[in-house]
């Protein structure tokens, strides 16, 4: 019975992965792509790993899956933040339809 | 006028090619599960093989962004996403083959992907002459 719950978690994770990669292809800008892809794919992969823990059970592979999930939740926002900061400092332009750019205003106020 | 017509024809051809690719991949996912890599007495064989197909399709979409990214930051984002998705693939392979060392590959791949993304973004940032 508990393995069926695990397979439901794996299905949710697969849906989030596929939609995140569709956003990575279709959106117009680096920052939009980062925002779509990182959140969706992180949540999807964490859901897949939790489903793996539910299916496999409380043994070595399941505990390693939980450890991998915690590690992904901790490190993926850090990597996304570093990529966005590096891209803005390198000078990648925003999309023309963008409304606001708070980071550039902040840097101007600094100088 | 002629130019507009040509671009419209090109758009129609691109839409047709994309629709054919999507329909063929969807049919592959629905109709033919992978015949190898599995213990055949598992009752949920079809679901896991279709899960592997869906993850491979998502990896191909991310590879498209790696090949055709206009700037370097797009490629770094796509490499990060590809690494996270391969961790999910390793988890699904752990269930389907019953061998527990696939999840070790997943942990090592997650660590290496995080460190490589940080290094690439630092390299991207260091090329500006700001500070």
Short mmCIF file of C-alpha atoms in Angstrom, two decimals:
data_model
loop_
_atom_site.label_atom_id
_atom_site.label_comp_id
_atom_site.label_asym_id
_atom_site.label_seq_id
_atom_site.Cartn_x
_atom_site.Cartn_y
_atom_site.Cartn_z
CA UNK A 1 0.00 0.00 0.00
CA UNK A 2 2.80 2.40 0.88
CA UNK A 3 4.52 1.74 -2.43
CA UNK A 4 1.45 3.10 -4.26
CA UNK A 5 1.87 6.37 -2.35
CA UNK A 6 5.52 6.35 -3.44
CA UNK A 7 4.54 5.91 -7.07
CA UNK A 8 2.11 8.84 -6.77
CA UNK A 9 5.01 10.96 -5.47
CA UNK A 10 7.17 9.81 -8.41
CA UNK A 11 4.42 10.78 -10.89
CA UNK A 12 4.17 14.28 -9.38
CA UNK A 13 7.93 14.62 -9.62
CA UNK A 14 8.00 13.55 -13.28
CA UNK A 15 5.33 16.13 -14.14
CA UNK A 16 7.28 18.91 -12.44
CA UNK A 17 10.52 17.86 -14.20
CA UNK A 18 8.95 17.87 -17.64
CA UNK A 19 7.20 21.23 -17.15
CA UNK A 20 10.39 22.79 -15.78
CA UNK A 21 12.36 21.70 -18.83
CA UNK A 22 9.59 23.02 -21.09
CA UNK A 23 9.97 26.37 -19.33
CA UNK A 24 13.74 26.16 -19.83
CA UNK A 25 13.18 25.87 -23.57
CA UNK A 26 10.29 28.29 -24.06
CA UNK A 27 10.89 31.32 -21.83
CA UNK A 28 12.61 34.38 -23.33
CA UNK A 29 15.29 35.39 -20.83
CA UNK A 30 18.09 34.01 -18.64
CA UNK A 31 16.41 35.06 -15.40
CA UNK A 32 13.00 33.73 -16.43
CA UNK A 33 14.56 30.42 -17.43
CA UNK A 34 16.42 30.24 -14.14
CA UNK A 35 13.29 30.99 -12.16
CA UNK A 36 11.19 28.40 -13.96
CA UNK A 37 13.72 25.63 -14.25
CA UNK A 38 15.41 25.69 -10.85
CA UNK A 39 12.28 25.70 -8.71
CA UNK A 40 10.34 23.16 -10.75
CA UNK A 41 13.20 20.71 -11.23
CA UNK A 42 14.34 20.89 -7.62
CA UNK A 43 10.84 20.18 -6.29
CA UNK A 44 10.36 17.41 -8.88
CA UNK A 45 13.61 15.64 -8.09
CA UNK A 46 12.98 15.91 -4.35
CA UNK A 47 9.57 14.34 -4.89
CA UNK A 48 11.13 11.51 -6.92
CA UNK A 49 13.68 10.86 -4.16
CA UNK A 50 10.99 10.84 -1.45
CA UNK A 51 8.97 8.40 -3.53
CA UNK A 52 12.07 6.23 -3.83
CA UNK A 53 12.39 6.26 -0.04
CA UNK A 54 8.76 5.20 0.32
CA UNK A 55 9.07 2.39 -2.23
CA UNK A 56 12.45 0.96 -1.18
CA UNK A 57 11.81 1.17 2.56
CA UNK A 58 13.94 1.96 5.56
CA UNK A 59 17.24 0.44 4.50
CA UNK A 60 20.55 1.73 3.13
CA UNK A 61 19.22 2.93 -0.23
CA UNK A 62 16.23 4.68 1.33
CA UNK A 63 18.30 6.57 3.87
CA UNK A 64 20.73 7.59 1.13
CA UNK A 65 17.77 8.90 -0.90
CA UNK A 66 16.66 11.02 2.08
CA UNK A 67 20.21 12.36 2.49
CA UNK A 68 20.35 13.22 -1.20
CA UNK A 69 17.00 15.05 -0.90
CA UNK A 70 18.23 17.17 2.01
CA UNK A 71 21.43 17.97 0.14
CA UNK A 72 19.52 19.06 -2.98
CA UNK A 73 17.16 21.30 -0.97
CA UNK A 74 20.13 22.94 0.73
CA UNK A 75 22.36 23.48 -2.30
CA UNK A 76 20.14 24.21 -5.29
CA UNK A 77 18.99 27.74 -4.24
CA UNK A 78 22.62 28.66 -3.51
CA UNK A 79 23.68 27.63 -7.01
CA UNK A 80 20.75 29.50 -8.60
CA UNK A 81 21.56 32.66 -6.66
CA UNK A 82 25.21 32.47 -7.69
CA UNK A 83 24.30 32.01 -11.36
CA UNK A 84 21.85 34.94 -11.32
CA UNK A 85 24.36 37.25 -9.61
CA UNK A 86 27.12 36.26 -12.02
CA UNK A 87 24.91 36.80 -15.04
CA UNK A 88 23.80 40.24 -13.86
CA UNK A 89 27.37 41.29 -13.12
CA UNK A 90 28.57 39.94 -16.46
CA UNK A 91 26.00 42.15 -18.19
CA UNK A 92 23.41 39.78 -19.62
CA UNK A 93 20.52 41.99 -20.73
CA UNK A 94 16.98 41.60 -19.45
CA UNK A 95 14.09 40.89 -21.80
CA UNK A 96 12.49 44.04 -23.35
CA UNK A 97 9.16 43.33 -21.67
CA UNK A 98 10.66 43.35 -18.19
CA UNK A 99 9.06 45.81 -15.80
CA UNK A 100 11.61 46.44 -13.07
CA UNK A 101 15.28 45.82 -12.27
CA UNK A 102 15.84 46.33 -8.55
CA UNK A 103 19.40 45.00 -8.53
CA UNK A 104 20.65 47.60 -11.03
CA UNK A 105 18.95 50.38 -9.05
CA UNK A 106 20.59 49.10 -5.92
CA UNK A 107 24.02 49.06 -7.52
CA UNK A 108 23.53 52.61 -8.84
CA UNK A 109 22.58 53.81 -5.38
CA UNK A 110 25.70 52.19 -3.99
CA UNK A 111 27.99 54.14 -6.30
CA UNK B 1 5.26 41.01 -49.01
CA UNK B 2 7.25 38.12 -50.41
CA UNK B 3 9.50 38.08 -47.37
CA UNK B 4 6.51 37.90 -45.03
CA UNK B 5 5.14 34.94 -46.98
CA UNK B 6 8.48 33.13 -46.82
CA UNK B 7 8.75 33.58 -43.08
CA UNK B 8 5.19 32.34 -42.68
CA UNK B 9 6.03 29.22 -44.70
CA UNK B 10 9.07 28.64 -42.51
CA UNK B 11 6.93 28.99 -39.39
CA UNK B 12 4.45 26.40 -40.72
CA UNK B 13 7.27 23.96 -41.48
CA UNK B 14 8.76 24.41 -38.01
CA UNK B 15 5.38 23.84 -36.35
CA UNK B 16 4.85 20.65 -38.38
CA UNK B 17 8.29 19.28 -37.48
CA UNK B 18 7.74 20.03 -33.80
CA UNK B 19 4.31 18.40 -33.79
CA UNK B 20 5.70 15.26 -35.47
CA UNK B 21 8.53 15.00 -32.91
CA UNK B 22 6.17 15.48 -29.95
CA UNK B 23 3.65 12.95 -31.27
CA UNK B 24 6.34 10.33 -31.94
CA UNK B 25 7.86 10.72 -28.46
CA UNK B 26 4.42 10.58 -26.84
CA UNK B 27 3.60 7.41 -28.75
CA UNK B 28 6.92 5.91 -27.69
CA UNK B 29 6.13 6.69 -24.05
CA UNK B 30 2.60 5.29 -24.25
CA UNK B 31 3.16 2.20 -26.36
CA UNK B 32 6.63 0.69 -25.90
CA UNK B 33 8.23 0.29 -22.49
CA UNK B 34 11.95 -0.45 -22.31
CA UNK B 35 12.49 -4.20 -22.57
CA UNK B 36 15.85 -4.43 -20.78
CA UNK B 37 17.44 -3.32 -17.49
CA UNK B 38 14.68 -4.82 -15.36
CA UNK B 39 13.84 -7.78 -13.21
CA UNK B 40 10.85 -9.11 -15.05
CA UNK B 41 8.87 -10.30 -12.07
CA UNK B 42 8.18 -6.74 -10.93
CA UNK B 43 4.48 -5.86 -11.27
CA UNK B 44 5.04 -2.15 -11.95
CA UNK B 45 7.47 -2.57 -14.82
CA UNK B 46 5.66 -0.39 -17.36
CA UNK B 47 5.39 2.59 -15.06
CA UNK B 48 9.10 2.69 -14.28
CA UNK B 49 10.18 2.32 -17.90
CA UNK B 50 7.86 5.14 -18.94
CA UNK B 51 9.29 7.24 -16.10
CA UNK B 52 12.76 6.68 -17.54
CA UNK B 53 11.49 7.72 -20.97
CA UNK B 54 10.01 10.95 -19.57
CA UNK B 55 13.25 11.84 -17.76
CA UNK B 56 15.24 11.21 -20.95
CA UNK B 57 12.84 13.49 -22.86
CA UNK B 58 13.37 16.25 -20.28
CA UNK B 59 17.16 15.76 -20.55
CA UNK B 60 16.91 16.17 -24.33
CA UNK B 61 15.01 19.45 -23.88
CA UNK B 62 17.75 20.68 -21.55
CA UNK B 63 20.44 19.60 -24.07
CA UNK B 64 18.69 21.75 -26.68
CA UNK B 65 19.17 24.75 -24.40
CA UNK B 66 22.84 23.82 -23.86
CA UNK B 67 23.48 23.68 -27.62
CA UNK B 68 21.49 26.79 -28.58
CA UNK B 69 21.94 29.08 -25.60
CA UNK B 70 22.52 32.67 -26.72
CA UNK B 71 24.80 33.48 -23.76
CA UNK B 72 26.99 31.60 -21.35
CA UNK B 73 24.60 31.93 -18.43
CA UNK B 74 21.94 29.93 -20.29
CA UNK B 75 24.37 27.07 -20.71
CA UNK B 76 25.32 27.14 -17.02
CA UNK B 77 21.65 27.03 -15.99
CA UNK B 78 20.99 24.13 -18.34
CA UNK B 79 24.01 22.18 -17.06
CA UNK B 80 22.77 22.63 -13.49
CA UNK B 81 19.29 21.42 -14.42
CA UNK B 82 20.72 18.42 -16.29
CA UNK B 83 22.74 17.41 -13.23
CA UNK B 84 19.73 17.62 -10.91
CA UNK B 85 17.64 15.56 -13.32
CA UNK B 86 20.24 12.79 -13.58
CA UNK B 87 19.97 12.39 -9.79
CA UNK B 88 16.28 11.64 -10.31
CA UNK B 89 17.16 9.15 -13.05
CA UNK B 90 19.53 7.37 -10.65
CA UNK B 91 16.73 7.16 -8.06
CA UNK B 92 14.33 5.56 -10.57
CA UNK B 93 17.05 3.10 -11.62
CA UNK B 94 17.52 2.16 -7.95
CA UNK B 95 13.90 1.04 -7.78
CA UNK B 96 13.79 -0.68 -11.12
CA UNK B 97 16.99 -2.71 -10.93
CA UNK B 98 17.01 -3.33 -7.18
CA UNK B 99 20.70 -2.51 -6.87
CA UNK B 100 21.41 0.04 -4.18
CA UNK B 101 24.62 1.51 -5.60
CA UNK B 102 22.79 3.64 -8.15
CA UNK B 103 21.79 6.07 -5.39
CA UNK B 104 25.50 6.41 -4.47
CA UNK B 105 26.08 7.61 -8.03
CA UNK B 106 23.21 10.06 -7.48
CA UNK B 107 24.75 11.53 -4.31
CA UNK B 108 28.16 11.92 -5.93
CA UNK B 109 26.61 13.48 -9.03
CA UNK B 110 24.64 16.03 -6.96
CA UNK B 111 27.79 17.11 -5.10
CA UNK B 112 29.84 17.42 -8.27
CA UNK B 113 27.08 19.33 -10.07
CA UNK B 114 26.77 21.85 -7.22
CA UNK B 115 30.51 22.50 -7.09
CA UNK B 116 30.83 22.81 -10.86
CA UNK B 117 27.91 25.27 -11.04
CA UNK B 118 29.47 27.44 -8.34
CA UNK B 119 32.83 27.40 -10.13
CA UNK B 120 31.30 28.27 -13.51
CA UNK B 121 29.27 31.15 -12.06
CA UNK B 122 32.34 32.52 -10.30
CA UNK B 123 34.20 32.34 -13.60
CA UNK B 124 31.34 34.19 -15.31
CA UNK B 125 31.33 36.87 -12.64
CA UNK B 126 35.07 37.39 -12.60
CA UNK B 127 35.17 38.52 -16.21
CA UNK B 128 33.52 41.85 -15.40
CA UNK B 129 35.93 44.60 -14.40
CA UNK B 130 33.69 46.05 -11.73
CA UNK B 131 35.33 45.29 -8.44
#
